[in-house]
Amino acid sequence: MLKFKYGDGVIKKDKQTTRERILDAAEELFAHKGYEGVSIRQIMAKAEADVSLAYYHFKSKRDLFNEIMLRRVEILNDIRLKALEAVEERHPGNAPSVEEIIDAFTHPLLDLLAREHEEWKYYFQLIAHINNSPDWGGELMTRYFDPLVRRFLEALKKALPDCDDADLYWSYHFLSGALTLTFAETGRLDNLSGGAAKSSDMASVVDRMPKFLAAGFERLCKK
Amino acid sequence: MLKFKYGDGVIKKDKQTTRERILDAAEELFAHKGYEGVSIRQIMAKAEADVSLAYYHFKSKRDLFNEIMLRRVEILNDIRLKALEAVEERHPGNAPSVEEIIDAFTHPLLDLLAREHEEWKYYFQLIAHINNSPDWGGELMTRYFDPLVRRFLEALKKALPDCDDADLYWSYHFLSGALTLTFAETGRLDNLSGGAAKSSDMASVVDRMPKFLAAGFERLCKK
DNA sequence: GTCTATAGCTTGATAGAC
DNA sequence: GTCTATCAAGCTATAGAC
């Protein structure tokens, strides 16, 4: 840990604690290689700290992973719930449009990713990874996101009162796939489009996504 | 390798070669844990063959992975191209609808997965994994699927002549995310819906997906 | 094609000094 | 909180007998 001396001899630590540096390093590596593709040694090398400190701050590799997930999830669910409530308050008495509801679900995330890219990029990539993992997707996405998702589905049900349950759930599933692939920022879109669209360009996707997805919900749900 | 004796003493080997058993075992394990989450020893234990045989049949772990990808990709791209050509032949002179084109892109895969589930399930899960990997998604999806995807995008451009290029590419990106998450069969949808929709129920998604996605393309692209 | 044996290295995790 | 040292296990890959 670097230390800096100031004027009167007060010792001030580097602004990040070791624990935070470990979490940051692990988050980035897990996002790229997956949980099992990364070793504690690689994490601690990146965090510039000794291997044994991983076990001082976290009781195991799996525990470290869980802490990474928990560190940011509450912030995300909080801003999305607030966005939904704000939309609902703008339409007292009747339901907001499907596009407005989906915008409340996706916009806060894409906006956060656009504005604080370095801070959030790897966390979102990790979520993309987990959402598409046959081993972990079912359990972890359910645990961390289902309460919020159910709240959004209720709102969508009011906007689409005649919608069949299965149509609504499948529509949400398509939304989820589109959203998390966008998080992954694989560069594939850049290759495919020859530069006409960029995987990392959140500003250019933030308006397109709710439009695209709302149209899907409406076509599947309306009789 | 098991051997069976028949009537006149002819010795017939088990129908699968060792090489195929290795490919099958590795495909399943890679689909679940990712490339780096699986060891050659785990693969060969599942394949019920000696570790050294992995290196006899394949020159390295990475080469084994490449062979897994190659083994099935041509079949997929072939049936999808044929499906597109069949749709185009049904509309001589003018363009097929967006929904018909997307159906030709998705239906063959979902149908294959529905009909030969055990044969294809793990390969599709592996593709879901790769598509969402920041490390591999850009390179591998481009290598294996871009020629076919470009062919489909040309067809879509004819069906949506006023569509902005960026809108078209982003629409395809949303399609890709929805499709590959469906491949992943994580069970998350089952949890969320309380059983009203099942991740593995390809018959119930095969009609919904083209409808949903075509609506998205059309809304983003039409002026 | 299949086996045994092994080289050389990395893994997750811990004990114990400071 | 941070370090050194270490363990037992597992890792990719190869050499060589049959």
Tab-separated table of C-alpha atoms (C1' of nucleotides) in Angstrom:
chain	number	residue	atom	x	y	z
A	1	MET	CA	0.000	0.000	0.000
A	2	LEU	CA	1.398	3.371	-0.995
A	3	LYS	CA	1.559	6.003	1.692
A	4	PHE	CA	1.923	9.743	1.282
A	5	LYS	CA	3.276	12.165	3.841
A	6	TYR	CA	1.686	15.561	4.147
A	7	GLY	CA	2.827	18.809	5.759
A	8	ASP	CA	2.775	18.116	9.456
A	9	GLY	CA	3.608	14.456	9.210
A	10	VAL	CA	0.076	13.041	9.049
A	11	ILE	CA	0.143	9.809	7.102
A	12	LYS	CA	-2.642	9.419	4.586
A	13	LYS	CA	-3.299	6.188	2.808
A	14	ASP	CA	-3.975	5.808	-0.873
A	15	LYS	CA	-7.646	6.564	-1.402
A	16	GLN	CA	-8.559	2.948	-2.126
A	17	THR	CA	-8.384	0.337	0.571
A	18	THR	CA	-6.746	-2.995	-0.167
A	19	ARG	CA	-10.128	-4.646	0.061
A	20	GLU	CA	-11.468	-2.357	-2.658
A	21	ARG	CA	-8.452	-2.912	-4.877
A	22	ILE	CA	-8.983	-6.666	-4.581
A	23	LEU	CA	-12.654	-6.307	-5.461
A	24	ASP	CA	-11.845	-4.117	-8.475
A	25	ALA	CA	-9.164	-6.431	-9.768
A	26	ALA	CA	-11.311	-9.540	-9.324
A	27	GLU	CA	-14.323	-7.886	-10.924
A	28	GLU	CA	-12.357	-7.088	-14.058
A	29	LEU	CA	-10.760	-10.510	-14.331
A	30	PHE	CA	-13.968	-12.454	-13.621
A	31	ALA	CA	-15.745	-10.337	-16.232
A	32	HIS	CA	-13.260	-11.447	-18.857
A	33	LYS	CA	-12.399	-15.030	-17.995
A	34	GLY	CA	-15.268	-16.184	-15.821
A	35	TYR	CA	-15.098	-17.352	-12.230
A	36	GLU	CA	-13.196	-20.538	-12.894
A	37	GLY	CA	-10.891	-18.974	-15.453
A	38	VAL	CA	-9.239	-16.698	-12.923
A	39	SER	CA	-6.916	-17.600	-10.055
A	40	ILE	CA	-6.516	-15.844	-6.736
A	41	ARG	CA	-2.904	-15.277	-7.682
A	42	GLN	CA	-3.869	-13.436	-10.863
A	43	ILE	CA	-6.305	-11.305	-8.916
A	44	MET	CA	-3.787	-10.389	-6.261
A	45	ALA	CA	-1.095	-9.634	-8.820
A	46	LYS	CA	-3.461	-7.154	-10.448
A	47	ALA	CA	-4.433	-5.726	-7.077
A	48	GLU	CA	-0.726	-5.457	-6.209
A	49	ALA	CA	-1.154	-7.206	-2.901
A	50	ASP	CA	-0.041	-10.471	-1.391
A	51	VAL	CA	-1.957	-13.685	-2.077
A	52	SER	CA	-2.635	-14.299	1.582
A	53	LEU	CA	-4.506	-10.991	1.853
A	54	ALA	CA	-7.259	-12.373	-0.312
A	55	TYR	CA	-7.986	-14.856	2.450
A	56	TYR	CA	-7.660	-12.238	5.141
A	57	HIS	CA	-10.320	-10.016	3.549
A	58	PHE	CA	-12.532	-12.782	2.133
A	59	LYS	CA	-12.995	-16.240	3.445
A	60	SER	CA	-12.730	-17.969	0.057
A	61	LYS	CA	-12.672	-17.370	-3.675
A	62	ARG	CA	-16.393	-17.957	-3.830
A	63	ASP	CA	-16.987	-15.499	-1.007
A	64	LEU	CA	-14.974	-12.878	-2.891
A	65	PHE	CA	-17.155	-13.448	-5.915
A	66	ASN	CA	-20.322	-13.016	-3.863
A	67	GLU	CA	-19.027	-9.756	-2.426
A	68	ILE	CA	-18.382	-8.457	-5.938
A	69	MET	CA	-21.962	-9.175	-6.915
A	70	LEU	CA	-23.411	-7.583	-3.786
A	71	ARG	CA	-21.271	-4.457	-3.883
A	72	ARG	CA	-23.149	-2.850	-6.755
A	73	VAL	CA	-26.469	-4.624	-7.140
A	74	GLU	CA	-28.414	-2.542	-4.653
A	75	ILE	CA	-27.444	0.698	-6.391
A	76	LEU	CA	-28.709	-0.647	-9.690
A	77	ASN	CA	-32.024	-1.904	-8.410
A	78	ASP	CA	-32.533	1.313	-6.496
A	79	ILE	CA	-32.109	3.668	-9.452
A	80	ARG	CA	-34.324	1.501	-11.630
A	81	LEU	CA	-37.117	1.351	-9.068
A	82	LYS	CA	-36.958	5.125	-8.663
A	83	ALA	CA	-37.084	5.567	-12.437
A	84	LEU	CA	-40.203	3.421	-12.614
A	85	GLU	CA	-41.875	5.291	-9.777
A	86	ALA	CA	-41.087	8.597	-11.458
A	87	VAL	CA	-42.698	7.420	-14.688
A	88	GLU	CA	-45.770	6.188	-12.827
A	89	GLU	CA	-46.117	9.507	-11.015
A	90	ARG	CA	-46.176	11.279	-14.346
A	91	HIS	CA	-49.264	9.258	-15.266
A	92	PRO	CA	-51.514	9.388	-12.198
A	93	GLY	CA	-54.587	7.243	-12.621
A	94	ASN	CA	-53.585	5.468	-15.834
A	95	ALA	CA	-50.693	3.287	-16.957
A	96	PRO	CA	-47.532	4.688	-18.563
A	97	SER	CA	-46.715	3.468	-22.065
A	98	VAL	CA	-44.804	0.237	-22.596
A	99	GLU	CA	-41.880	2.203	-23.978
A	100	GLU	CA	-41.729	4.456	-20.929
A	101	ILE	CA	-41.700	1.454	-18.593
A	102	ILE	CA	-38.968	-0.303	-20.536
A	103	ASP	CA	-37.035	2.929	-20.670
A	104	ALA	CA	-37.156	3.072	-16.875
A	105	PHE	CA	-35.764	-0.458	-16.796
A	106	THR	CA	-32.917	0.027	-19.271
A	107	HIS	CA	-32.072	3.734	-19.326
A	108	PRO	CA	-30.610	4.009	-15.812
A	109	LEU	CA	-28.200	1.160	-16.525
A	110	LEU	CA	-27.092	2.322	-19.946
A	111	ASP	CA	-26.769	5.855	-18.690
A	112	LEU	CA	-24.626	4.775	-15.747
A	113	LEU	CA	-22.491	2.750	-18.120
A	114	ALA	CA	-22.136	5.720	-20.455
A	115	ARG	CA	-21.273	8.206	-17.747
A	116	GLU	CA	-19.107	6.149	-15.409
A	117	HIS	CA	-17.815	3.641	-17.870
A	118	GLU	CA	-14.598	2.656	-16.109
A	119	GLU	CA	-16.410	2.219	-12.806
A	120	TRP	CA	-19.219	-0.008	-14.109
A	121	LYS	CA	-18.044	-1.665	-17.303
A	122	TYR	CA	-16.693	-4.870	-15.767
A	123	TYR	CA	-19.626	-5.346	-13.434
A	124	PHE	CA	-22.011	-5.222	-16.358
A	125	GLN	CA	-19.870	-7.629	-18.352
A	126	LEU	CA	-19.946	-9.990	-15.401
A	127	ILE	CA	-23.731	-9.830	-15.350
A	128	ALA	CA	-23.844	-10.586	-19.080
A	129	HIS	CA	-21.692	-13.606	-18.388
A	130	ILE	CA	-23.843	-14.838	-15.511
A	131	ASN	CA	-27.147	-14.253	-17.264
A	132	ASN	CA	-26.017	-16.573	-20.066
A	133	SER	CA	-24.487	-19.235	-17.854
A	134	PRO	CA	-26.485	-22.478	-17.672
A	135	ASP	CA	-24.876	-23.127	-14.292
A	136	TRP	CA	-25.386	-19.769	-12.633
A	137	GLY	CA	-27.898	-17.805	-14.658
A	138	GLY	CA	-30.992	-19.355	-13.170
A	139	GLU	CA	-29.958	-19.040	-9.566
A	140	LEU	CA	-28.026	-15.765	-9.426
A	141	MET	CA	-30.157	-13.627	-11.718
A	142	THR	CA	-33.197	-14.797	-9.800
A	143	ARG	CA	-31.632	-13.955	-6.460
A	144	TYR	CA	-30.359	-10.510	-7.360
A	145	PHE	CA	-32.916	-9.173	-9.791
A	146	ASP	CA	-36.258	-10.933	-9.529
A	147	PRO	CA	-37.953	-8.658	-6.999
A	148	LEU	CA	-37.293	-5.653	-9.223
A	149	VAL	CA	-38.199	-7.514	-12.395
A	150	ARG	CA	-41.519	-8.615	-10.933
A	151	ARG	CA	-42.279	-5.020	-10.073
A	152	PHE	CA	-41.645	-4.029	-13.708
A	153	LEU	CA	-43.712	-6.914	-15.010
A	154	GLU	CA	-46.644	-5.717	-12.905
A	155	ALA	CA	-46.337	-2.294	-14.465
A	156	LEU	CA	-46.178	-3.836	-17.931
A	157	LYS	CA	-49.253	-5.908	-17.198
A	158	LYS	CA	-51.192	-2.752	-16.487
A	159	ALA	CA	-49.993	-1.237	-19.757
A	160	LEU	CA	-50.853	-4.456	-21.617
A	161	PRO	CA	-53.953	-5.703	-19.788
A	162	ASP	CA	-54.882	-8.334	-22.361
A	163	CYS	CA	-51.427	-9.866	-22.464
A	164	ASP	CA	-51.088	-13.570	-21.958
A	165	ASP	CA	-48.698	-14.442	-19.130
A	166	ALA	CA	-46.488	-16.627	-21.282
A	167	ASP	CA	-46.197	-13.879	-23.914
A	168	LEU	CA	-45.210	-11.384	-21.256
A	169	TYR	CA	-42.564	-13.628	-19.736
A	170	TRP	CA	-41.063	-14.548	-23.086
A	171	SER	CA	-41.015	-10.889	-24.058
A	172	TYR	CA	-39.118	-10.123	-20.882
A	173	HIS	CA	-36.732	-12.940	-21.698
A	174	PHE	CA	-35.959	-11.387	-25.101
A	175	LEU	CA	-35.455	-8.035	-23.417
A	176	SER	CA	-33.057	-9.587	-20.934
A	177	GLY	CA	-30.954	-11.172	-23.675
A	178	ALA	CA	-30.760	-7.975	-25.694
A	179	LEU	CA	-29.848	-5.913	-22.650
A	180	THR	CA	-27.146	-8.150	-21.268
A	181	LEU	CA	-25.488	-8.747	-24.642
A	182	THR	CA	-25.234	-4.977	-24.886
A	183	PHE	CA	-23.448	-4.995	-21.540
A	184	ALA	CA	-20.913	-7.510	-22.796
A	185	GLU	CA	-19.308	-5.006	-25.205
A	186	THR	CA	-17.661	-7.755	-27.205
A	187	GLY	CA	-16.835	-5.643	-30.241
A	188	ARG	CA	-18.719	-8.057	-32.444
A	189	LEU	CA	-21.099	-5.356	-33.616
A	190	ASP	CA	-18.116	-3.225	-34.611
A	191	ASN	CA	-16.762	-6.042	-36.762
A	192	LEU	CA	-20.096	-6.839	-38.329
A	193	SER	CA	-21.012	-3.261	-39.152
A	194	GLY	CA	-17.568	-2.166	-40.263
A	195	GLY	CA	-17.762	0.648	-37.727
A	196	ALA	CA	-21.321	1.833	-38.456
A	197	ALA	CA	-22.307	0.720	-34.949
A	198	LYS	CA	-20.052	0.379	-31.916
A	199	SER	CA	-20.602	-2.116	-29.065
A	200	SER	CA	-19.405	0.393	-26.519
A	201	ASP	CA	-21.486	3.327	-27.717
A	202	MET	CA	-24.129	3.456	-24.998
A	203	ALA	CA	-25.399	6.872	-26.073
A	204	SER	CA	-26.429	5.397	-29.392
A	205	VAL	CA	-28.252	2.431	-27.887
A	206	VAL	CA	-30.074	4.063	-25.007
A	207	ASP	CA	-32.924	5.388	-27.155
A	208	ARG	CA	-32.999	2.538	-29.641
A	209	MET	CA	-33.394	-0.230	-27.100
A	210	PRO	CA	-36.696	0.824	-25.477
A	211	LYS	CA	-38.193	1.563	-28.896
A	212	PHE	CA	-37.180	-1.813	-30.292
A	213	LEU	CA	-38.274	-3.800	-27.261
A	214	ALA	CA	-41.547	-1.968	-26.681
A	215	ALA	CA	-42.574	-2.805	-30.232
A	216	GLY	CA	-41.887	-6.467	-29.511
A	217	PHE	CA	-43.924	-6.516	-26.294
A	218	GLU	CA	-46.815	-4.798	-28.010
A	219	ARG	CA	-46.914	-7.081	-31.022
A	220	LEU	CA	-46.698	-10.249	-28.954
A	221	CYS	CA	-49.232	-9.072	-26.411
A	222	LYS	CA	-51.865	-7.221	-28.362
A	223	LYS	CA	-54.649	-9.346	-29.741
B	1	MET	CA	-13.656	-48.839	-25.652
B	2	LEU	CA	-16.449	-51.333	-25.194
B	3	LYS	CA	-16.692	-54.121	-27.703
B	4	PHE	CA	-19.665	-56.336	-28.504
B	5	LYS	CA	-19.554	-59.782	-30.037
B	6	TYR	CA	-22.190	-60.760	-32.521
B	7	GLY	CA	-23.351	-64.126	-33.879
B	8	ASP	CA	-20.556	-65.221	-36.189
B	9	GLY	CA	-17.764	-63.661	-34.185
B	10	VAL	CA	-17.558	-60.294	-35.965
B	11	ILE	CA	-16.368	-57.688	-33.500
B	12	LYS	CA	-18.236	-54.441	-33.669
B	13	LYS	CA	-17.106	-51.391	-31.813
B	14	ASP	CA	-19.373	-49.100	-29.869
B	15	LYS	CA	-20.954	-46.777	-32.395
B	16	GLN	CA	-19.053	-43.716	-31.215
B	17	THR	CA	-15.342	-43.332	-31.796
B	18	THR	CA	-13.119	-42.160	-28.952
B	19	ARG	CA	-12.579	-38.897	-30.766
B	20	GLU	CA	-16.335	-38.289	-30.837
B	21	ARG	CA	-16.737	-39.191	-27.182
B	22	ILE	CA	-14.027	-36.678	-26.312
B	23	LEU	CA	-15.725	-33.986	-28.386
B	24	ASP	CA	-19.093	-34.709	-26.785
B	25	ALA	CA	-17.727	-34.675	-23.262
B	26	ALA	CA	-15.756	-31.481	-23.818
B	27	GLU	CA	-18.687	-29.759	-25.492
B	28	GLU	CA	-20.914	-30.406	-22.498
B	29	LEU	CA	-18.345	-29.348	-19.939
B	30	PHE	CA	-17.239	-26.212	-21.815
B	31	ALA	CA	-20.907	-25.240	-22.192
B	32	HIS	CA	-21.332	-25.300	-18.442
B	33	LYS	CA	-18.055	-24.056	-17.018
B	34	GLY	CA	-16.432	-22.198	-19.896
B	35	TYR	CA	-13.155	-22.992	-21.578
B	36	GLU	CA	-10.926	-22.141	-18.663
B	37	GLY	CA	-13.227	-23.687	-16.095
B	38	VAL	CA	-12.706	-27.206	-17.433
B	39	SER	CA	-9.609	-29.391	-17.320
B	40	ILE	CA	-8.508	-32.016	-19.801
B	41	ARG	CA	-8.688	-34.498	-16.935
B	42	GLN	CA	-12.357	-33.713	-16.314
B	43	ILE	CA	-13.082	-34.051	-20.002
B	44	MET	CA	-11.333	-37.387	-20.320
B	45	ALA	CA	-12.946	-38.722	-17.150
B	46	LYS	CA	-16.346	-37.939	-18.658
B	47	ALA	CA	-15.300	-39.433	-21.994
B	48	GLU	CA	-14.041	-42.527	-20.128
B	49	ALA	CA	-10.677	-42.446	-21.844
B	50	ASP	CA	-7.101	-41.820	-20.815
B	51	VAL	CA	-5.789	-38.270	-20.483
B	52	SER	CA	-3.049	-38.831	-23.023
B	53	LEU	CA	-5.614	-39.656	-25.709
B	54	ALA	CA	-6.767	-36.062	-25.682
B	55	TYR	CA	-3.332	-35.139	-27.010
B	56	TYR	CA	-3.294	-37.977	-29.471
B	57	HIS	CA	-6.541	-36.845	-31.091
B	58	PHE	CA	-6.069	-33.094	-30.636
B	59	LYS	CA	-2.867	-31.181	-30.450
B	60	SER	CA	-3.859	-29.031	-27.494
B	61	LYS	CA	-6.772	-27.987	-25.312
B	62	ARG	CA	-7.342	-24.964	-27.510
B	63	ASP	CA	-7.310	-27.121	-30.632
B	64	LEU	CA	-9.935	-29.379	-29.063
B	65	PHE	CA	-12.085	-26.344	-28.442
B	66	ASN	CA	-11.727	-25.197	-32.040
B	67	GLU	CA	-12.743	-28.623	-33.301
B	68	ILE	CA	-15.862	-28.505	-31.153
B	69	MET	CA	-16.843	-25.188	-32.706
B	70	LEU	CA	-16.165	-26.355	-36.247
B	71	ARG	CA	-17.913	-29.701	-35.932
B	72	ARG	CA	-21.405	-28.275	-36.032
B	73	VAL	CA	-21.203	-24.735	-37.368
B	74	GLU	CA	-21.408	-25.602	-41.034
B	75	ILE	CA	-24.621	-27.561	-40.561
B	76	LEU	CA	-26.210	-24.581	-38.835
B	77	ASN	CA	-25.210	-22.014	-41.407
B	78	ASP	CA	-26.268	-24.340	-44.184
B	79	ILE	CA	-29.820	-24.926	-42.965
B	80	ARG	CA	-30.284	-21.231	-42.277
B	81	LEU	CA	-29.084	-20.177	-45.713
B	82	LYS	CA	-31.399	-22.726	-47.306
B	83	ALA	CA	-34.304	-21.451	-45.217
B	84	LEU	CA	-33.633	-17.892	-46.389
B	85	GLU	CA	-33.390	-18.971	-50.022
B	86	ALA	CA	-36.655	-20.858	-49.723
B	87	VAL	CA	-38.397	-17.768	-48.348
B	88	GLU	CA	-36.982	-15.600	-51.111
B	89	GLU	CA	-38.129	-18.061	-53.751
B	90	ARG	CA	-41.641	-17.815	-52.388
B	91	HIS	CA	-41.548	-14.061	-53.149
B	92	PRO	CA	-40.093	-13.768	-56.640
B	93	GLY	CA	-39.585	-10.138	-57.635
B	94	ASN	CA	-40.281	-8.537	-54.250
B	95	ALA	CA	-38.878	-8.830	-50.747
B	96	PRO	CA	-40.214	-11.243	-48.144
B	97	SER	CA	-41.552	-9.726	-44.938
B	98	VAL	CA	-39.225	-8.914	-42.055
B	99	GLU	CA	-40.883	-11.592	-39.971
B	100	GLU	CA	-40.333	-14.237	-42.647
B	101	ILE	CA	-36.649	-13.347	-42.913
B	102	ILE	CA	-36.130	-13.445	-39.163
B	103	ASP	CA	-38.043	-16.698	-39.023
B	104	ALA	CA	-35.590	-18.171	-41.533
B	105	PHE	CA	-32.763	-17.047	-39.265
B	106	THR	CA	-34.139	-18.368	-35.985
B	107	HIS	CA	-36.562	-21.159	-36.799
B	108	PRO	CA	-34.020	-23.717	-38.094
B	109	LEU	CA	-31.981	-23.395	-34.910
B	110	LEU	CA	-34.859	-23.545	-32.480
B	111	ASP	CA	-36.404	-26.396	-34.414
B	112	LEU	CA	-33.161	-28.370	-34.366
B	113	LEU	CA	-32.869	-27.724	-30.650
B	114	ALA	CA	-36.452	-28.858	-30.109
B	115	ARG	CA	-36.145	-32.015	-32.166
B	116	GLU	CA	-32.632	-33.186	-31.344
B	117	HIS	CA	-32.275	-31.630	-27.970
B	118	GLU	CA	-29.656	-33.937	-26.492
B	119	GLU	CA	-27.522	-33.691	-29.626
B	120	TRP	CA	-27.491	-29.902	-29.857
B	121	LYS	CA	-28.216	-28.481	-26.433
B	122	TYR	CA	-24.643	-28.078	-25.247
B	123	TYR	CA	-23.384	-26.633	-28.504
B	124	PHE	CA	-25.999	-23.917	-28.348
B	125	GLN	CA	-25.194	-23.197	-24.735
B	126	LEU	CA	-21.556	-22.841	-25.709
B	127	ILE	CA	-22.491	-20.314	-28.380
B	128	ALA	CA	-24.523	-18.358	-25.832
B	129	HIS	CA	-21.457	-18.300	-23.640
B	130	ILE	CA	-19.148	-17.159	-26.412
B	131	ASN	CA	-21.489	-14.524	-27.788
B	132	ASN	CA	-21.509	-12.848	-24.386
B	133	SER	CA	-17.797	-13.158	-23.696
B	134	PRO	CA	-15.886	-9.873	-23.917
B	135	ASP	CA	-12.761	-11.891	-24.694
B	136	TRP	CA	-14.098	-14.208	-27.380
B	137	GLY	CA	-17.409	-12.872	-28.570
B	138	GLY	CA	-16.030	-10.359	-31.015
B	139	GLU	CA	-13.573	-12.647	-32.673
B	140	LEU	CA	-15.307	-16.025	-32.715
B	141	MET	CA	-18.844	-14.955	-33.549
B	142	THR	CA	-17.430	-12.870	-36.369
B	143	ARG	CA	-15.385	-15.763	-37.711
B	144	TYR	CA	-18.112	-18.385	-37.620
B	145	PHE	CA	-21.279	-16.465	-38.341
B	146	ASP	CA	-20.633	-13.167	-40.091
B	147	PRO	CA	-20.876	-14.341	-43.699
B	148	LEU	CA	-24.335	-15.760	-43.042
B	149	VAL	CA	-25.399	-12.780	-40.946
B	150	ARG	CA	-24.377	-10.361	-43.694
B	151	ARG	CA	-26.476	-12.345	-46.127
B	152	PHE	CA	-29.488	-11.979	-43.823
B	153	LEU	CA	-28.842	-8.284	-43.299
B	154	GLU	CA	-28.904	-7.779	-47.053
B	155	ALA	CA	-32.294	-9.461	-47.204
B	156	LEU	CA	-33.535	-7.297	-44.331
B	157	LYS	CA	-32.289	-4.176	-46.082
B	158	LYS	CA	-34.441	-5.018	-49.062
B	159	ALA	CA	-37.444	-5.503	-46.796
B	160	LEU	CA	-36.660	-2.235	-44.987
B	161	PRO	CA	-35.248	-0.029	-47.747
B	162	ASP	CA	-35.368	3.217	-45.760
B	163	CYS	CA	-33.601	1.763	-42.751
B	164	ASP	CA	-30.602	3.575	-41.399
B	165	ASP	CA	-27.529	1.325	-41.206
B	166	ALA	CA	-26.966	1.929	-37.501
B	167	ASP	CA	-30.603	1.080	-36.729
B	168	LEU	CA	-30.314	-2.126	-38.689
B	169	TYR	CA	-27.107	-3.221	-36.963
B	170	TRP	CA	-28.412	-2.406	-33.507
B	171	SER	CA	-31.597	-4.288	-34.282
B	172	TYR	CA	-29.545	-7.293	-35.258
B	173	HIS	CA	-27.588	-6.948	-32.038
B	174	PHE	CA	-30.817	-7.108	-29.989
B	175	LEU	CA	-31.889	-10.131	-32.000
B	176	SER	CA	-28.572	-11.823	-31.316
B	177	GLY	CA	-28.837	-11.275	-27.577
B	178	ALA	CA	-32.402	-12.562	-27.416
B	179	LEU	CA	-31.572	-15.617	-29.492
B	180	THR	CA	-28.457	-16.681	-27.642
B	181	LEU	CA	-29.956	-16.179	-24.187
B	182	THR	CA	-32.698	-18.528	-25.316
B	183	PHE	CA	-29.995	-21.063	-26.176
B	184	ALA	CA	-28.527	-20.822	-22.706
B	185	GLU	CA	-31.530	-22.518	-21.069
B	186	THR	CA	-30.593	-21.247	-17.647
B	187	GLY	CA	-33.937	-21.914	-16.013
B	188	ARG	CA	-34.179	-18.306	-14.986
B	189	LEU	CA	-37.406	-17.827	-16.909
B	190	ASP	CA	-38.889	-20.802	-15.074
B	191	ASN	CA	-38.072	-19.219	-11.719
B	192	LEU	CA	-39.352	-15.804	-12.714
B	193	SER	CA	-42.606	-17.015	-14.205
B	194	GLY	CA	-43.363	-19.639	-11.599
B	195	GLY	CA	-43.626	-22.186	-14.405
B	196	ALA	CA	-45.778	-20.151	-16.816
B	197	ALA	CA	-42.825	-20.140	-19.246
B	198	LYS	CA	-40.019	-22.663	-19.463
B	199	SER	CA	-36.463	-21.876	-20.664
B	200	SER	CA	-36.213	-25.203	-22.411
B	201	ASP	CA	-39.555	-25.063	-24.207
B	202	MET	CA	-38.407	-24.363	-27.752
B	203	ALA	CA	-41.802	-25.104	-29.260
B	204	SER	CA	-43.283	-22.225	-27.315
B	205	VAL	CA	-40.595	-19.730	-28.349
B	206	VAL	CA	-40.187	-20.570	-32.021
B	207	ASP	CA	-43.225	-18.541	-33.124
B	208	ARG	CA	-42.944	-15.813	-30.528
B	209	MET	CA	-39.367	-14.860	-31.312
B	210	PRO	CA	-39.753	-13.809	-34.984
B	211	LYS	CA	-42.925	-11.884	-34.154
B	212	PHE	CA	-41.298	-10.009	-31.299
B	213	LEU	CA	-38.093	-9.234	-33.158
B	214	ALA	CA	-39.721	-8.275	-36.457
B	215	ALA	CA	-41.797	-5.675	-34.611
B	216	GLY	CA	-38.589	-4.231	-33.180
B	217	PHE	CA	-36.839	-4.015	-36.557
B	218	GLU	CA	-39.856	-2.372	-38.101
B	219	ARG	CA	-40.328	0.230	-35.417
B	220	LEU	CA	-36.662	1.196	-35.338
B	221	CYS	CA	-36.336	1.277	-39.104
B	222	LYS	CA	-39.565	2.751	-40.406
B	223	LYS	CA	-39.655	6.489	-40.647
C	1	DG	C1'	-4.756	-46.335	-30.607
C	2	DT	C1'	-4.081	-46.926	-25.963
C	3	DC	C1'	-1.474	-47.280	-21.912
C	4	DT	C1'	2.039	-45.807	-17.774
C	5	DA	C1'	4.859	-42.525	-15.985
C	6	DT	C1'	6.435	-38.204	-15.295
C	7	DA	C1'	8.064	-33.319	-15.974
C	8	DG	C1'	7.319	-28.717	-14.653
C	9	DC	C1'	4.098	-25.611	-13.243
C	10	DT	C1'	-0.137	-23.473	-11.024
C	11	DT	C1'	-3.948	-24.025	-8.034
C	12	DG	C1'	-6.837	-22.801	-3.459
C	13	DA	C1'	-5.917	-22.378	0.998
C	14	DT	C1'	-3.326	-22.073	5.640
C	15	DA	C1'	0.265	-21.458	9.518
C	16	DG	C1'	2.758	-18.382	11.841
C	17	DA	C1'	6.152	-14.384	12.298
C	18	DC	C1'	5.918	-9.382	12.635
D	1	DG	C1'	-2.860	-5.867	8.108
D	2	DT	C1'	0.855	-7.648	5.771
D	3	DC	C1'	4.512	-10.728	5.013
D	4	DT	C1'	7.187	-15.568	4.011
D	5	DA	C1'	6.817	-20.192	3.494
D	6	DT	C1'	4.515	-24.115	2.530
D	7	DC	C1'	1.122	-28.002	1.472
D	8	DA	C1'	-1.431	-31.211	-1.119
D	9	DA	C1'	-3.704	-31.294	-5.143
D	10	DG	C1'	-4.502	-30.419	-9.787
D	11	DC	C1'	-2.879	-28.591	-14.214
D	12	DT	C1'	-1.162	-28.999	-19.544
D	13	DA	C1'	1.606	-31.532	-22.081
D	14	DT	C1'	5.027	-35.119	-23.508
D	15	DA	C1'	8.011	-39.479	-23.799
D	16	DG	C1'	7.999	-44.002	-24.695
D	17	DA	C1'	6.349	-48.989	-24.188
D	18	DC	C1'	3.004	-52.040	-26.295
